[in-house]
Amino acid sequence: MNSLVEENYLKTLFHLSGNGRGEVNVKDLSKSLNIKMPTVNSMMKKLAEKDLVFYETYKPLRLTEQGVLKAALIVRKHRLTEMFLVEKMGIGWEHVHDIAEQVEHIKSQLFFDKMDEILNYPTIDPHGSPIPDKDGNFKSVNYKFLNEFKIEDKVEFCAVTKSSDEFLKFLNSKNIHLGDQIIIEHIENFDQSMTVRFLKDNRVEVFSLEVTSRLLVK
C-alpha cells in the first residue's frame, strides 16, 4: 500500500475521532476523504492487518494505540511545517496548509527534530492547534467556540477551526490574530450575530454565527 495514502487515512481518522480518542463511521471517513465506501472499507482492512485500526464490518472504526501514535506523528510533521513556514519564511497562515500536506510525508525524523529545535519547540501551530511532541504527546486544550459565550464575557482568541483559505483571508481582512482579547457587547436574538469589541484597538465588529462558530476562545 502506498504509504502516502495510508498516512492520509490515518491523519483523517485522527482528526475525525477527536485526536484518536473516539470512534469514526466509515461513511464519515468516506465523505471527508471524498473516496467511495468500498475503497475505504478495503483500506481499513489493510490497516487493521497492520494493527493500526480496529475494524469490524458495519461497526465504527477506532485507531489502535499504534495507529494513534503513527497518526499523531504525521500531524506533528504537518503542524511543525506550518509553523516553520509562518515563523521563519514569512508565509501567511492562509497559504501554509497545502505546502505542509506535501512536506508531512518526508520520512527523515532528523529533519523535523531540527525544525522543532529551530522553532524553539512550539506547542501550537499558526492556527492554534496543538503540536504533538516526538513521542506523539500533545498539550490538551480546553477551548470553546465564541458563540457559546454571553454578553459581557471577556475572552481570548486561541485557535481557528474549519480554517479554509477563504476564512483565514477574512480574518486577515479584519486584522484578527491569535491572542486578541475580545469583549462580547451584544448578541442578536434573530440570527445570533454577535457584536464584539477588540481591546487592542477598541475596534467594534459584528460577526455572523458562521464566524463565531469557527473561532475557538478561552
JSON list of C-alpha atoms in Angstrom, two decimals:
[
{"chain": "A", "resi": 1, "resn": "MET", "atom": "CA", "xyz": [0.00, 0.00, 0.00]},
{"chain": "A", "resi": 2, "resn": "ASN", "atom": "CA", "xyz": [1.21, 3.47, -0.83]},
{"chain": "A", "resi": 3, "resn": "SER", "atom": "CA", "xyz": [2.50, 4.94, 2.44]},
{"chain": "A", "resi": 4, "resn": "LEU", "atom": "CA", "xyz": [1.30, 8.42, 1.48]},
{"chain": "A", "resi": 5, "resn": "VAL", "atom": "CA", "xyz": [-2.26, 7.13, 1.06]},
{"chain": "A", "resi": 6, "resn": "GLU", "atom": "CA", "xyz": [-2.00, 5.22, 4.35]},
{"chain": "A", "resi": 7, "resn": "GLU", "atom": "CA", "xyz": [-0.80, 8.34, 6.16]},
{"chain": "A", "resi": 8, "resn": "ASN", "atom": "CA", "xyz": [-3.67, 10.42, 4.78]},
{"chain": "A", "resi": 9, "resn": "TYR", "atom": "CA", "xyz": [-6.19, 7.86, 6.04]},
{"chain": "A", "resi": 10, "resn": "LEU", "atom": "CA", "xyz": [-4.59, 7.75, 9.49]},
{"chain": "A", "resi": 11, "resn": "LYS", "atom": "CA", "xyz": [-4.42, 11.53, 9.78]},
{"chain": "A", "resi": 12, "resn": "THR", "atom": "CA", "xyz": [-8.07, 11.90, 8.78]},
{"chain": "A", "resi": 13, "resn": "LEU", "atom": "CA", "xyz": [-9.13, 9.22, 11.27]},
{"chain": "A", "resi": 14, "resn": "PHE", "atom": "CA", "xyz": [-7.13, 11.04, 13.93]},
{"chain": "A", "resi": 15, "resn": "HIS", "atom": "CA", "xyz": [-8.94, 14.34, 13.28]},
{"chain": "A", "resi": 16, "resn": "LEU", "atom": "CA", "xyz": [-12.42, 12.83, 12.95]},
{"chain": "A", "resi": 17, "resn": "SER", "atom": "CA", "xyz": [-12.02, 10.79, 16.15]},
{"chain": "A", "resi": 18, "resn": "GLY", "atom": "CA", "xyz": [-11.07, 13.78, 18.29]},
{"chain": "A", "resi": 19, "resn": "ASN", "atom": "CA", "xyz": [-7.30, 13.22, 18.27]},
{"chain": "A", "resi": 20, "resn": "GLY", "atom": "CA", "xyz": [-7.67, 9.44, 18.29]},
{"chain": "A", "resi": 21, "resn": "ARG", "atom": "CA", "xyz": [-9.93, 9.22, 21.32]},
{"chain": "A", "resi": 22, "resn": "GLY", "atom": "CA", "xyz": [-13.26, 8.31, 19.74]},
{"chain": "A", "resi": 23, "resn": "GLU", "atom": "CA", "xyz": [-14.93, 6.30, 17.00]},
{"chain": "A", "resi": 24, "resn": "VAL", "atom": "CA", "xyz": [-15.48, 7.17, 13.34]},
{"chain": "A", "resi": 25, "resn": "ASN", "atom": "CA", "xyz": [-18.16, 5.91, 10.96]},
{"chain": "A", "resi": 26, "resn": "VAL", "atom": "CA", "xyz": [-16.93, 4.60, 7.63]},
{"chain": "A", "resi": 27, "resn": "LYS", "atom": "CA", "xyz": [-19.44, 6.89, 5.92]},
{"chain": "A", "resi": 28, "resn": "ASP", "atom": "CA", "xyz": [-17.94, 9.98, 7.59]},
{"chain": "A", "resi": 29, "resn": "LEU", "atom": "CA", "xyz": [-14.42, 8.89, 6.67]},
{"chain": "A", "resi": 30, "resn": "SER", "atom": "CA", "xyz": [-15.53, 8.29, 3.08]},
{"chain": "A", "resi": 31, "resn": "LYS", "atom": "CA", "xyz": [-17.14, 11.74, 2.89]},
{"chain": "A", "resi": 32, "resn": "SER", "atom": "CA", "xyz": [-14.15, 13.51, 4.45]},
{"chain": "A", "resi": 33, "resn": "LEU", "atom": "CA", "xyz": [-11.68, 11.90, 2.04]},
{"chain": "A", "resi": 34, "resn": "ASN", "atom": "CA", "xyz": [-14.07, 12.03, -0.93]},
{"chain": "A", "resi": 35, "resn": "ILE", "atom": "CA", "xyz": [-13.39, 8.34, -1.57]},
{"chain": "A", "resi": 36, "resn": "LYS", "atom": "CA", "xyz": [-16.07, 5.70, -2.23]},
{"chain": "A", "resi": 37, "resn": "MET", "atom": "CA", "xyz": [-17.03, 3.50, 0.70]},
{"chain": "A", "resi": 38, "resn": "PRO", "atom": "CA", "xyz": [-15.96, 0.15, -0.83]},
{"chain": "A", "resi": 39, "resn": "THR", "atom": "CA", "xyz": [-12.46, 1.59, -1.33]},
{"chain": "A", "resi": 40, "resn": "VAL", "atom": "CA", "xyz": [-12.42, 2.92, 2.23]},
{"chain": "A", "resi": 41, "resn": "ASN", "atom": "CA", "xyz": [-13.53, -0.44, 3.63]},
{"chain": "A", "resi": 42, "resn": "SER", "atom": "CA", "xyz": [-10.80, -2.19, 1.66]},
{"chain": "A", "resi": 43, "resn": "MET", "atom": "CA", "xyz": [-8.19, 0.20, 3.06]},
{"chain": "A", "resi": 44, "resn": "MET", "atom": "CA", "xyz": [-9.46, -0.24, 6.61]},
{"chain": "A", "resi": 45, "resn": "LYS", "atom": "CA", "xyz": [-8.99, -4.00, 6.33]},
{"chain": "A", "resi": 46, "resn": "LYS", "atom": "CA", "xyz": [-5.38, -3.43, 5.27]},
{"chain": "A", "resi": 47, "resn": "LEU", "atom": "CA", "xyz": [-4.78, -1.00, 8.13]},
{"chain": "A", "resi": 48, "resn": "ALA", "atom": "CA", "xyz": [-6.36, -3.49, 10.55]},
{"chain": "A", "resi": 49, "resn": "GLU", "atom": "CA", "xyz": [-3.92, -6.15, 9.34]},
{"chain": "A", "resi": 50, "resn": "LYS", "atom": "CA", "xyz": [-1.11, -3.73, 10.27]},
{"chain": "A", "resi": 51, "resn": "ASP", "atom": "CA", "xyz": [-2.64, -3.28, 13.75]},
{"chain": "A", "resi": 52, "resn": "LEU", "atom": "CA", "xyz": [-3.34, 0.41, 13.10]},
{"chain": "A", "resi": 53, "resn": "VAL", "atom": "CA", "xyz": [-7.15, 0.32, 13.11]},
{"chain": "A", "resi": 54, "resn": "PHE", "atom": "CA", "xyz": [-9.84, -1.69, 14.89]},
{"chain": "A", "resi": 55, "resn": "TYR", "atom": "CA", "xyz": [-12.14, -2.75, 12.05]},
{"chain": "A", "resi": 56, "resn": "GLU", "atom": "CA", "xyz": [-15.32, -4.83, 12.04]},
{"chain": "A", "resi": 57, "resn": "THR", "atom": "CA", "xyz": [-17.93, -4.83, 9.30]},
{"chain": "A", "resi": 58, "resn": "TYR", "atom": "CA", "xyz": [-20.82, -2.43, 9.99]},
{"chain": "A", "resi": 59, "resn": "LYS", "atom": "CA", "xyz": [-19.17, -1.11, 13.15]},
{"chain": "A", "resi": 60, "resn": "PRO", "atom": "CA", "xyz": [-17.45, 2.24, 13.80]},
{"chain": "A", "resi": 61, "resn": "LEU", "atom": "CA", "xyz": [-13.70, 2.48, 13.29]},
{"chain": "A", "resi": 62, "resn": "ARG", "atom": "CA", "xyz": [-11.16, 3.14, 16.03]},
{"chain": "A", "resi": 63, "resn": "LEU", "atom": "CA", "xyz": [-7.45, 3.73, 15.85]},
{"chain": "A", "resi": 64, "resn": "THR", "atom": "CA", "xyz": [-5.30, 1.29, 17.81]},
{"chain": "A", "resi": 65, "resn": "GLU", "atom": "CA", "xyz": [-2.70, 2.64, 20.21]},
{"chain": "A", "resi": 66, "resn": "GLN", "atom": "CA", "xyz": [-0.11, 2.15, 17.49]},
{"chain": "A", "resi": 67, "resn": "GLY", "atom": "CA", "xyz": [-2.41, 3.86, 14.99]},
{"chain": "A", "resi": 68, "resn": "VAL", "atom": "CA", "xyz": [-2.90, 6.88, 17.26]},
{"chain": "A", "resi": 69, "resn": "LEU", "atom": "CA", "xyz": [0.87, 7.24, 17.68]},
{"chain": "A", "resi": 70, "resn": "LYS", "atom": "CA", "xyz": [1.57, 6.98, 13.96]},
{"chain": "A", "resi": 71, "resn": "ALA", "atom": "CA", "xyz": [-1.20, 9.47, 13.15]},
{"chain": "A", "resi": 72, "resn": "ALA", "atom": "CA", "xyz": [-0.02, 11.91, 15.84]},
{"chain": "A", "resi": 73, "resn": "LEU", "atom": "CA", "xyz": [3.49, 11.90, 14.40]},
{"chain": "A", "resi": 74, "resn": "ILE", "atom": "CA", "xyz": [2.13, 12.72, 10.94]},
{"chain": "A", "resi": 75, "resn": "VAL", "atom": "CA", "xyz": [0.14, 15.59, 12.46]},
{"chain": "A", "resi": 76, "resn": "ARG", "atom": "CA", "xyz": [3.35, 16.70, 14.23]},
{"chain": "A", "resi": 77, "resn": "LYS", "atom": "CA", "xyz": [5.18, 16.95, 10.91]},
{"chain": "A", "resi": 78, "resn": "HIS", "atom": "CA", "xyz": [2.30, 18.90, 9.35]},
{"chain": "A", "resi": 79, "resn": "ARG", "atom": "CA", "xyz": [1.93, 21.42, 12.16]},
{"chain": "A", "resi": 80, "resn": "LEU", "atom": "CA", "xyz": [5.67, 21.94, 12.64]},
{"chain": "A", "resi": 81, "resn": "THR", "atom": "CA", "xyz": [5.94, 22.65, 8.92]},
{"chain": "A", "resi": 82, "resn": "GLU", "atom": "CA", "xyz": [3.11, 25.18, 9.08]},
{"chain": "A", "resi": 83, "resn": "MET", "atom": "CA", "xyz": [4.81, 26.92, 11.99]},
{"chain": "A", "resi": 84, "resn": "PHE", "atom": "CA", "xyz": [8.16, 26.97, 10.19]},
{"chain": "A", "resi": 85, "resn": "LEU", "atom": "CA", "xyz": [6.59, 28.42, 7.05]},
{"chain": "A", "resi": 86, "resn": "VAL", "atom": "CA", "xyz": [4.93, 31.22, 9.03]},
{"chain": "A", "resi": 87, "resn": "GLU", "atom": "CA", "xyz": [7.65, 31.99, 11.58]},
{"chain": "A", "resi": 88, "resn": "LYS", "atom": "CA", "xyz": [10.82, 31.51, 9.52]},
{"chain": "A", "resi": 89, "resn": "MET", "atom": "CA", "xyz": [9.69, 32.07, 5.93]},
{"chain": "A", "resi": 90, "resn": "GLY", "atom": "CA", "xyz": [7.05, 34.74, 6.48]},
{"chain": "A", "resi": 91, "resn": "ILE", "atom": "CA", "xyz": [4.32, 32.91, 4.58]},
{"chain": "A", "resi": 92, "resn": "GLY", "atom": "CA", "xyz": [0.75, 33.84, 5.57]},
{"chain": "A", "resi": 93, "resn": "TRP", "atom": "CA", "xyz": [-1.20, 31.36, 7.67]},
{"chain": "A", "resi": 94, "resn": "GLU", "atom": "CA", "xyz": [-3.74, 31.10, 4.84]},
{"chain": "A", "resi": 95, "resn": "HIS", "atom": "CA", "xyz": [-1.14, 29.64, 2.47]},
{"chain": "A", "resi": 96, "resn": "VAL", "atom": "CA", "xyz": [0.70, 27.04, 4.59]},
{"chain": "A", "resi": 97, "resn": "HIS", "atom": "CA", "xyz": [-1.72, 24.10, 4.72]},
{"chain": "A", "resi": 98, "resn": "ASP", "atom": "CA", "xyz": [-1.22, 22.83, 1.17]},
{"chain": "A", "resi": 99, "resn": "ILE", "atom": "CA", "xyz": [2.57, 23.08, 1.44]},
{"chain": "A", "resi": 100, "resn": "ALA", "atom": "CA", "xyz": [2.55, 21.21, 4.76]},
{"chain": "A", "resi": 101, "resn": "GLU", "atom": "CA", "xyz": [0.39, 18.49, 3.17]},
{"chain": "A", "resi": 102, "resn": "GLN", "atom": "CA", "xyz": [3.35, 17.71, 0.89]},
{"chain": "A", "resi": 103, "resn": "VAL", "atom": "CA", "xyz": [6.15, 18.11, 3.45]},
{"chain": "A", "resi": 104, "resn": "GLU", "atom": "CA", "xyz": [4.49, 15.90, 6.10]},
{"chain": "A", "resi": 105, "resn": "HIS", "atom": "CA", "xyz": [5.32, 12.77, 4.10]},
{"chain": "A", "resi": 106, "resn": "ILE", "atom": "CA", "xyz": [9.10, 13.27, 4.36]},
{"chain": "A", "resi": 107, "resn": "LYS", "atom": "CA", "xyz": [10.44, 10.29, 6.32]},
{"chain": "A", "resi": 108, "resn": "SER", "atom": "CA", "xyz": [13.51, 11.85, 7.96]},
{"chain": "A", "resi": 109, "resn": "GLN", "atom": "CA", "xyz": [12.92, 12.28, 11.71]},
{"chain": "A", "resi": 110, "resn": "LEU", "atom": "CA", "xyz": [16.09, 14.35, 11.94]},
{"chain": "A", "resi": 111, "resn": "PHE", "atom": "CA", "xyz": [14.63, 16.89, 9.51]},
{"chain": "A", "resi": 112, "resn": "PHE", "atom": "CA", "xyz": [11.61, 17.55, 11.74]},
{"chain": "A", "resi": 113, "resn": "ASP", "atom": "CA", "xyz": [13.56, 17.39, 15.00]},
{"chain": "A", "resi": 114, "resn": "LYS", "atom": "CA", "xyz": [15.84, 20.13, 13.65]},
{"chain": "A", "resi": 115, "resn": "MET", "atom": "CA", "xyz": [12.82, 22.15, 12.54]},
{"chain": "A", "resi": 116, "resn": "ASP", "atom": "CA", "xyz": [11.42, 21.78, 16.07]},
{"chain": "A", "resi": 117, "resn": "GLU", "atom": "CA", "xyz": [14.72, 22.98, 17.56]},
{"chain": "A", "resi": 118, "resn": "ILE", "atom": "CA", "xyz": [14.96, 25.99, 15.24]},
{"chain": "A", "resi": 119, "resn": "LEU", "atom": "CA", "xyz": [11.42, 26.99, 16.24]},
{"chain": "A", "resi": 120, "resn": "ASN", "atom": "CA", "xyz": [12.31, 26.57, 19.96]},
{"chain": "A", "resi": 121, "resn": "TYR", "atom": "CA", "xyz": [9.89, 23.65, 20.45]},
{"chain": "A", "resi": 122, "resn": "PRO", "atom": "CA", "xyz": [6.48, 25.26, 19.83]},
{"chain": "A", "resi": 123, "resn": "THR", "atom": "CA", "xyz": [3.39, 23.64, 21.36]},
{"chain": "A", "resi": 124, "resn": "ILE", "atom": "CA", "xyz": [0.83, 25.15, 18.97]},
{"chain": "A", "resi": 125, "resn": "ASP", "atom": "CA", "xyz": [0.74, 25.73, 15.21]},
{"chain": "A", "resi": 126, "resn": "PRO", "atom": "CA", "xyz": [-0.14, 29.05, 13.49]},
{"chain": "A", "resi": 127, "resn": "HIS", "atom": "CA", "xyz": [-3.87, 28.21, 13.70]},
{"chain": "A", "resi": 128, "resn": "GLY", "atom": "CA", "xyz": [-3.75, 27.45, 17.44]},
{"chain": "A", "resi": 129, "resn": "SER", "atom": "CA", "xyz": [-3.84, 23.64, 17.15]},
{"chain": "A", "resi": 130, "resn": "PRO", "atom": "CA", "xyz": [-1.55, 21.65, 19.50]},
{"chain": "A", "resi": 131, "resn": "ILE", "atom": "CA", "xyz": [1.68, 20.21, 18.04]},
{"chain": "A", "resi": 132, "resn": "PRO", "atom": "CA", "xyz": [2.42, 16.65, 19.23]},
{"chain": "A", "resi": 133, "resn": "ASP", "atom": "CA", "xyz": [5.95, 16.09, 20.57]},
{"chain": "A", "resi": 134, "resn": "LYS", "atom": "CA", "xyz": [8.32, 13.43, 19.17]},
{"chain": "A", "resi": 135, "resn": "ASP", "atom": "CA", "xyz": [6.57, 10.80, 21.35]},
{"chain": "A", "resi": 136, "resn": "GLY", "atom": "CA", "xyz": [3.14, 11.69, 19.96]},
{"chain": "A", "resi": 137, "resn": "ASN", "atom": "CA", "xyz": [2.00, 13.50, 23.13]},
{"chain": "A", "resi": 138, "resn": "PHE", "atom": "CA", "xyz": [0.50, 16.95, 23.00]},
{"chain": "A", "resi": 139, "resn": "LYS", "atom": "CA", "xyz": [-0.84, 19.55, 25.36]},
{"chain": "A", "resi": 140, "resn": "SER", "atom": "CA", "xyz": [-4.58, 19.24, 25.75]},
{"chain": "A", "resi": 141, "resn": "VAL", "atom": "CA", "xyz": [-6.60, 22.44, 25.32]},
{"chain": "A", "resi": 142, "resn": "ASN", "atom": "CA", "xyz": [-9.96, 23.39, 26.74]},
{"chain": "A", "resi": 143, "resn": "TYR", "atom": "CA", "xyz": [-11.25, 25.95, 24.28]},
{"chain": "A", "resi": 144, "resn": "LYS", "atom": "CA", "xyz": [-14.87, 26.75, 23.47]},
{"chain": "A", "resi": 145, "resn": "PHE", "atom": "CA", "xyz": [-16.46, 28.33, 20.43]},
{"chain": "A", "resi": 146, "resn": "LEU", "atom": "CA", "xyz": [-17.08, 32.06, 20.65]},
{"chain": "A", "resi": 147, "resn": "ASN", "atom": "CA", "xyz": [-20.82, 31.55, 20.06]},
{"chain": "A", "resi": 148, "resn": "GLU", "atom": "CA", "xyz": [-21.01, 29.60, 23.36]},
{"chain": "A", "resi": 149, "resn": "PHE", "atom": "CA", "xyz": [-20.35, 32.76, 25.40]},
{"chain": "A", "resi": 150, "resn": "LYS", "atom": "CA", "xyz": [-22.71, 35.51, 26.53]},
{"chain": "A", "resi": 151, "resn": "ILE", "atom": "CA", "xyz": [-22.87, 39.31, 26.61]},
{"chain": "A", "resi": 152, "resn": "GLU", "atom": "CA", "xyz": [-20.12, 41.00, 28.70]},
{"chain": "A", "resi": 153, "resn": "ASP", "atom": "CA", "xyz": [-17.88, 37.92, 28.65]},
{"chain": "A", "resi": 154, "resn": "LYS", "atom": "CA", "xyz": [-14.21, 38.69, 28.00]},
{"chain": "A", "resi": 155, "resn": "VAL", "atom": "CA", "xyz": [-12.35, 36.02, 26.03]},
{"chain": "A", "resi": 156, "resn": "GLU", "atom": "CA", "xyz": [-9.06, 35.41, 24.24]},
{"chain": "A", "resi": 157, "resn": "PHE", "atom": "CA", "xyz": [-8.93, 34.17, 20.63]},
{"chain": "A", "resi": 158, "resn": "CYS", "atom": "CA", "xyz": [-6.85, 30.97, 20.78]},
{"chain": "A", "resi": 159, "resn": "ALA", "atom": "CA", "xyz": [-7.50, 28.86, 17.68]},
{"chain": "A", "resi": 160, "resn": "VAL", "atom": "CA", "xyz": [-9.50, 28.53, 14.49]},
{"chain": "A", "resi": 161, "resn": "THR", "atom": "CA", "xyz": [-11.38, 25.51, 13.24]},
{"chain": "A", "resi": 162, "resn": "LYS", "atom": "CA", "xyz": [-12.58, 24.69, 9.71]},
{"chain": "A", "resi": 163, "resn": "SER", "atom": "CA", "xyz": [-9.82, 27.05, 8.62]},
{"chain": "A", "resi": 164, "resn": "SER", "atom": "CA", "xyz": [-10.28, 27.32, 4.87]},
{"chain": "A", "resi": 165, "resn": "ASP", "atom": "CA", "xyz": [-8.04, 29.73, 2.97]},
{"chain": "A", "resi": 166, "resn": "GLU", "atom": "CA", "xyz": [-11.07, 31.97, 2.42]},
{"chain": "A", "resi": 167, "resn": "PHE", "atom": "CA", "xyz": [-11.87, 32.11, 6.13]},
{"chain": "A", "resi": 168, "resn": "LEU", "atom": "CA", "xyz": [-8.28, 32.90, 7.09]},
{"chain": "A", "resi": 169, "resn": "LYS", "atom": "CA", "xyz": [-8.20, 35.66, 4.49]},
{"chain": "A", "resi": 170, "resn": "PHE", "atom": "CA", "xyz": [-11.41, 37.01, 6.04]},
{"chain": "A", "resi": 171, "resn": "LEU", "atom": "CA", "xyz": [-9.72, 37.09, 9.47]},
{"chain": "A", "resi": 172, "resn": "ASN", "atom": "CA", "xyz": [-6.72, 38.85, 7.91]},
{"chain": "A", "resi": 173, "resn": "SER", "atom": "CA", "xyz": [-9.01, 41.47, 6.41]},
{"chain": "A", "resi": 174, "resn": "LYS", "atom": "CA", "xyz": [-10.45, 42.12, 9.88]},
{"chain": "A", "resi": 175, "resn": "ASN", "atom": "CA", "xyz": [-6.96, 42.29, 11.48]},
{"chain": "A", "resi": 176, "resn": "ILE", "atom": "CA", "xyz": [-7.77, 39.38, 13.81]},
{"chain": "A", "resi": 177, "resn": "HIS", "atom": "CA", "xyz": [-4.90, 37.40, 15.31]},
{"chain": "A", "resi": 178, "resn": "LEU", "atom": "CA", "xyz": [-4.36, 34.67, 17.89]},
{"chain": "A", "resi": 179, "resn": "GLY", "atom": "CA", "xyz": [-4.11, 36.18, 21.36]},
{"chain": "A", "resi": 180, "resn": "ASP", "atom": "CA", "xyz": [-6.56, 39.02, 20.68]},
{"chain": "A", "resi": 181, "resn": "GLN", "atom": "CA", "xyz": [-8.70, 39.93, 23.71]},
{"chain": "A", "resi": 182, "resn": "ILE", "atom": "CA", "xyz": [-12.39, 40.30, 22.91]},
{"chain": "A", "resi": 183, "resn": "ILE", "atom": "CA", "xyz": [-15.42, 41.55, 24.86]},
{"chain": "A", "resi": 184, "resn": "ILE", "atom": "CA", "xyz": [-18.90, 40.49, 23.74]},
{"chain": "A", "resi": 185, "resn": "GLU", "atom": "CA", "xyz": [-21.16, 43.55, 23.64]},
{"chain": "A", "resi": 186, "resn": "HIS", "atom": "CA", "xyz": [-24.36, 42.28, 22.01]},
{"chain": "A", "resi": 187, "resn": "ILE", "atom": "CA", "xyz": [-25.92, 39.09, 20.62]},
{"chain": "A", "resi": 188, "resn": "GLU", "atom": "CA", "xyz": [-28.78, 39.45, 18.14]},
{"chain": "A", "resi": 189, "resn": "ASN", "atom": "CA", "xyz": [-31.72, 37.20, 19.06]},
{"chain": "A", "resi": 190, "resn": "PHE", "atom": "CA", "xyz": [-32.86, 36.81, 15.47]},
{"chain": "A", "resi": 191, "resn": "ASP", "atom": "CA", "xyz": [-29.74, 35.30, 13.90]},
{"chain": "A", "resi": 192, "resn": "GLN", "atom": "CA", "xyz": [-27.26, 35.06, 16.82]},
{"chain": "A", "resi": 193, "resn": "SER", "atom": "CA", "xyz": [-24.90, 37.53, 15.14]},
{"chain": "A", "resi": 194, "resn": "MET", "atom": "CA", "xyz": [-22.51, 38.96, 17.69]},
{"chain": "A", "resi": 195, "resn": "THR", "atom": "CA", "xyz": [-21.13, 42.45, 18.28]},
{"chain": "A", "resi": 196, "resn": "VAL", "atom": "CA", "xyz": [-17.66, 42.30, 19.81]},
{"chain": "A", "resi": 197, "resn": "ARG", "atom": "CA", "xyz": [-15.00, 44.82, 20.80]},
{"chain": "A", "resi": 198, "resn": "PHE", "atom": "CA", "xyz": [-11.26, 44.19, 20.39]},
{"chain": "A", "resi": 199, "resn": "LEU", "atom": "CA", "xyz": [-9.29, 45.52, 23.35]},
{"chain": "A", "resi": 200, "resn": "LYS", "atom": "CA", "xyz": [-6.08, 46.03, 21.34]},
{"chain": "A", "resi": 201, "resn": "ASP", "atom": "CA", "xyz": [-7.57, 48.95, 19.39]},
{"chain": "A", "resi": 202, "resn": "ASN", "atom": "CA", "xyz": [-11.09, 49.38, 20.82]},
{"chain": "A", "resi": 203, "resn": "ARG", "atom": "CA", "xyz": [-12.48, 48.38, 17.42]},
{"chain": "A", "resi": 204, "resn": "VAL", "atom": "CA", "xyz": [-16.04, 47.04, 17.17]},
{"chain": "A", "resi": 205, "resn": "GLU", "atom": "CA", "xyz": [-17.01, 44.27, 14.73]},
{"chain": "A", "resi": 206, "resn": "VAL", "atom": "CA", "xyz": [-20.20, 42.34, 14.04]},
{"chain": "A", "resi": 207, "resn": "PHE", "atom": "CA", "xyz": [-19.74, 38.62, 13.32]},
{"chain": "A", "resi": 208, "resn": "SER", "atom": "CA", "xyz": [-22.25, 36.17, 11.91]},
{"chain": "A", "resi": 209, "resn": "LEU", "atom": "CA", "xyz": [-22.94, 32.81, 13.57]},
{"chain": "A", "resi": 210, "resn": "GLU", "atom": "CA", "xyz": [-20.87, 31.23, 10.78]},
{"chain": "A", "resi": 211, "resn": "VAL", "atom": "CA", "xyz": [-17.85, 33.16, 12.06]},
{"chain": "A", "resi": 212, "resn": "THR", "atom": "CA", "xyz": [-18.42, 32.81, 15.81]},
{"chain": "A", "resi": 213, "resn": "SER", "atom": "CA", "xyz": [-18.87, 29.03, 15.43]},
{"chain": "A", "resi": 214, "resn": "ARG", "atom": "CA", "xyz": [-15.36, 28.77, 13.93]},
{"chain": "A", "resi": 215, "resn": "LEU", "atom": "CA", "xyz": [-13.42, 30.85, 16.45]},
{"chain": "A", "resi": 216, "resn": "LEU", "atom": "CA", "xyz": [-12.08, 28.97, 19.49]},
{"chain": "A", "resi": 217, "resn": "VAL", "atom": "CA", "xyz": [-11.54, 31.07, 22.61]},
{"chain": "A", "resi": 218, "resn": "LYS", "atom": "CA", "xyz": [-10.88, 30.78, 26.31]}
]
